[in-house]
GROMACS .gro file of C-alpha atoms in nm:
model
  155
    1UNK     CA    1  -0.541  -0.982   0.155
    2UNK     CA    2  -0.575  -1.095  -0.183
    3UNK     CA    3  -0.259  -1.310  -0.302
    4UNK     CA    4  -0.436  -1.351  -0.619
    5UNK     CA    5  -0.259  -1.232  -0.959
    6UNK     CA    6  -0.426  -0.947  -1.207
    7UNK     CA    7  -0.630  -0.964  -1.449
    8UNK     CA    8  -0.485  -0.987  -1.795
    9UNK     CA    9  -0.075  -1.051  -1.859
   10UNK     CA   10   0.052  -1.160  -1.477
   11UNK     CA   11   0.292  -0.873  -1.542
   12UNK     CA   12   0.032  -0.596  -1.595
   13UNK     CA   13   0.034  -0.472  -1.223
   14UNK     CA   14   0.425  -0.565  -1.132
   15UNK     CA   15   0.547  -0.262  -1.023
   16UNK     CA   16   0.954  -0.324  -1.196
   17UNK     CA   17   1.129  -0.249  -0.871
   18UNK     CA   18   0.960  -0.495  -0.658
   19UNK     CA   19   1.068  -0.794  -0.928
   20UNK     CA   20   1.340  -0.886  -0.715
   21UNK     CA   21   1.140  -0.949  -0.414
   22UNK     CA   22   1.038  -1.281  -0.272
   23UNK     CA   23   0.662  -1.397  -0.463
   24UNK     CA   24   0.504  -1.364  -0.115
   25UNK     CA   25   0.641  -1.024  -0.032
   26UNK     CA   26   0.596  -0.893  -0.347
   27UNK     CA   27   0.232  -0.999  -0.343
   28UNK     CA   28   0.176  -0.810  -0.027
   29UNK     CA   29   0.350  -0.465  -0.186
   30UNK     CA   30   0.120  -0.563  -0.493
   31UNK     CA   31  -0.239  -0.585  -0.298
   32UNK     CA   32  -0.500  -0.553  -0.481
   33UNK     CA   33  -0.799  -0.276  -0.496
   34UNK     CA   34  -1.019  -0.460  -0.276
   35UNK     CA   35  -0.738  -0.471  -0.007
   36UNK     CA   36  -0.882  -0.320   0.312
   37UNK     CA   37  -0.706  -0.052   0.559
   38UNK     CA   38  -0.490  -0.342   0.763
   39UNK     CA   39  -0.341  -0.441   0.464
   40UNK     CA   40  -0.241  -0.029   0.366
   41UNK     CA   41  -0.103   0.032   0.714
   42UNK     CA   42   0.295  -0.034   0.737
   43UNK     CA   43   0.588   0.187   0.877
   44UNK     CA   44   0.853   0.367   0.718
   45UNK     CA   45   1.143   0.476   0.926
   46UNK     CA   46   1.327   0.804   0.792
   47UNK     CA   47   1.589   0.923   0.920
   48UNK     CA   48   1.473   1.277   1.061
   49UNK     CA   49   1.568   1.628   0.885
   50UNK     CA   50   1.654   1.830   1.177
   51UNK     CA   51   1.792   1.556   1.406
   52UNK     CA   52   1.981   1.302   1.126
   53UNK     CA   53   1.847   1.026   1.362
   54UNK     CA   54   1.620   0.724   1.250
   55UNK     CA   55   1.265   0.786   1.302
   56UNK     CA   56   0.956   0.531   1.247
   57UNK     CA   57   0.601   0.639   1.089
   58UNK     CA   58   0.325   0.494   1.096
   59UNK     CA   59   0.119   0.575   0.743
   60UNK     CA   60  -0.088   0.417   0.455
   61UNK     CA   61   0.080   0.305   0.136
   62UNK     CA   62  -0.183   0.285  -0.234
   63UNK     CA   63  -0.120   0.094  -0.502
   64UNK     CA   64  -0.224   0.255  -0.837
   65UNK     CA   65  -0.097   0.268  -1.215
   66UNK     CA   66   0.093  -0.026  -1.141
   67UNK     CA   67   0.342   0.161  -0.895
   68UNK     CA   68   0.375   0.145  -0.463
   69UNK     CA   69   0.286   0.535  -0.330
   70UNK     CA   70   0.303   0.735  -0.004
   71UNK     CA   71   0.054   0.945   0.033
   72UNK     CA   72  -0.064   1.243   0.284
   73UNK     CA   73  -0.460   1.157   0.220
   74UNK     CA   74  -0.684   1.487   0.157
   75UNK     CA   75  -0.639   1.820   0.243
   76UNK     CA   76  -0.266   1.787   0.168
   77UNK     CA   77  -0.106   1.899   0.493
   78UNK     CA   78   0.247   1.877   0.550
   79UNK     CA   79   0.385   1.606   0.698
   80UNK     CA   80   0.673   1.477   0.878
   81UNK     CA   81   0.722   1.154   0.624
   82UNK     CA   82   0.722   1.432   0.360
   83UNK     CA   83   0.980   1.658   0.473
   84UNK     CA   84   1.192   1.369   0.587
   85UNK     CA   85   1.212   1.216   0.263
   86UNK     CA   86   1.257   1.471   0.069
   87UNK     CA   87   1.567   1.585   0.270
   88UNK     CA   88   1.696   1.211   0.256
   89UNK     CA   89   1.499   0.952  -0.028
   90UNK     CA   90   1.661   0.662   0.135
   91UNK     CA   91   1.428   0.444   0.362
   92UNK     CA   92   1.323   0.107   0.534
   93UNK     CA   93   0.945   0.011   0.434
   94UNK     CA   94   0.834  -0.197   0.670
   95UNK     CA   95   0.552  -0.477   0.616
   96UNK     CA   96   0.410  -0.530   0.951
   97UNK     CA   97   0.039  -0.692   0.922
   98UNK     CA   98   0.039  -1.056   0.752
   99UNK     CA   99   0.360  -1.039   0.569
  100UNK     CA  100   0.688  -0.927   0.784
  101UNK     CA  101   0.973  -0.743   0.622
  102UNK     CA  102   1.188  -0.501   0.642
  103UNK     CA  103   1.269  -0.368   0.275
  104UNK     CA  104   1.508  -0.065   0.149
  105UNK     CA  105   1.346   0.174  -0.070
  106UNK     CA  106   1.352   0.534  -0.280
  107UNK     CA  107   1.066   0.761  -0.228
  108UNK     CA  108   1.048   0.967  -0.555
  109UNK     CA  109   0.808   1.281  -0.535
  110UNK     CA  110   0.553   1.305  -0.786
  111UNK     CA  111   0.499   1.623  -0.932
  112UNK     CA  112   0.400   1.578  -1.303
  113UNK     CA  113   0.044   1.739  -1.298
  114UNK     CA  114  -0.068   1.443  -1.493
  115UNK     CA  115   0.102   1.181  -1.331
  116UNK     CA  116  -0.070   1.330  -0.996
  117UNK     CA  117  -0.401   1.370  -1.113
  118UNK     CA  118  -0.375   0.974  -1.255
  119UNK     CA  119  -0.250   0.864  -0.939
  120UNK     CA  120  -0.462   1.047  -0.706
  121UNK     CA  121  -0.796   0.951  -0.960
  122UNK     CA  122  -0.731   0.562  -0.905
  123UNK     CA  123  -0.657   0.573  -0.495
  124UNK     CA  124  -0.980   0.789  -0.481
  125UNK     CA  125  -1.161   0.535  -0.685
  126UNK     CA  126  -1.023   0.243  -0.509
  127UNK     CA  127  -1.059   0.402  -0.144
  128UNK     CA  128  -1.462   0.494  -0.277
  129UNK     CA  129  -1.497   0.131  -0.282
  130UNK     CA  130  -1.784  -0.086  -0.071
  131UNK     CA  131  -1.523  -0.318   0.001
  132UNK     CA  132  -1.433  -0.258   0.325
  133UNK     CA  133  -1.599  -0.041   0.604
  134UNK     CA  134  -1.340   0.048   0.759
  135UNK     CA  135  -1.160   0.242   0.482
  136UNK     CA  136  -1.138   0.572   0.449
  137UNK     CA  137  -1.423   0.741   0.171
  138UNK     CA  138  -1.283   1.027   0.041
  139UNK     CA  139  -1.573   1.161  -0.181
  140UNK     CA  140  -1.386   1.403  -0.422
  141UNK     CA  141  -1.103   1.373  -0.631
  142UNK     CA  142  -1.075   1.762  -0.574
  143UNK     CA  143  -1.021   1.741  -0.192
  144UNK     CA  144  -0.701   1.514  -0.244
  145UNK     CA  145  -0.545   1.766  -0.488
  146UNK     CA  146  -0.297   1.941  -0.332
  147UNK     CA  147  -0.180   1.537  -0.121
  148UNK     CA  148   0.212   1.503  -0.085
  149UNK     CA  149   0.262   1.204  -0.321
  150UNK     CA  150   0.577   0.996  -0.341
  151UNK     CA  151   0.703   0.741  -0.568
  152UNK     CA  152   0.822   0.422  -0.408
  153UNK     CA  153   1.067   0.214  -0.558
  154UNK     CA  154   1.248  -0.130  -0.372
  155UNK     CA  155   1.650  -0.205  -0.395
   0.00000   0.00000   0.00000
């Protein structure tokens, strides 16, 4: 992973409500585009919609328009993540490869058509990358369209 800072003002790819956060966890929220699928991978734990009862997720976090997202990936199928944070925004985002923490966060849908479409462009993009084989290639912007999308911000 990439601990290196952006290009341009060392603010331009801060996200605001990771500012707080220690330099080296902060830098591991903030990866970079040529961060590989490890570094994506962490765990959220919910607390479930039918059951009220913490529950742990494994699922891939982007980086993009200088903001931390969950994401469903393409085709857009509902998932459990989803539901649960919709029902209850509140949630642990855990760091588990490299970097360990445990961090309490806001998941924020994203619905503004033009927010979603920017979002959605840039982790297509970065994903399209030859940086690492591993990562997932989606190969149209199109087939990501309809992805659950949420906001992420730290407390």
């Amino acid at each position: 992973m990439s601990t290196s800072e952006p290009t341009g003002s060392a603010d331009a790819g801060r996200d605001p409500s990771s500012s707080h956060l220690p330099d080296h966890v902060r830098r591991a929220i903030e990866i970079t585009p040529a961060a590989g699928t490890r570094e994506r991978i962490i765990d959220i734990t919910t607390r479930g919609r039918r059951t009220g009862r913490p529950r742990r997720i494994e699922i891939f976090f982007y980086r993009a328009a200088g903001n931390t997202y969950l994401c469903s990936g393409a085709g857009g199928a509902a998932t459990d993540w989803h539901a649960n944070l919709l029902a209850d925004p509140d949630f642990t985002f855990h760091l588990k490869n490299g970097i360990r923490a445990d961090l309490p966060a806001r998941a924020t849908p994203v619905t503004d058509p033009a927010e979603r479409e920017a979002v959605l462009a840039e982790i297509v993009a970065d994903l399209n990358q030859p940086h690492d084989p591993g990562t997932i290639r989606p190969t149209r912007l199109e087939d990501w369209a309809d992805s659950r999308l949420m906001r992420i911000g730290f407390r």
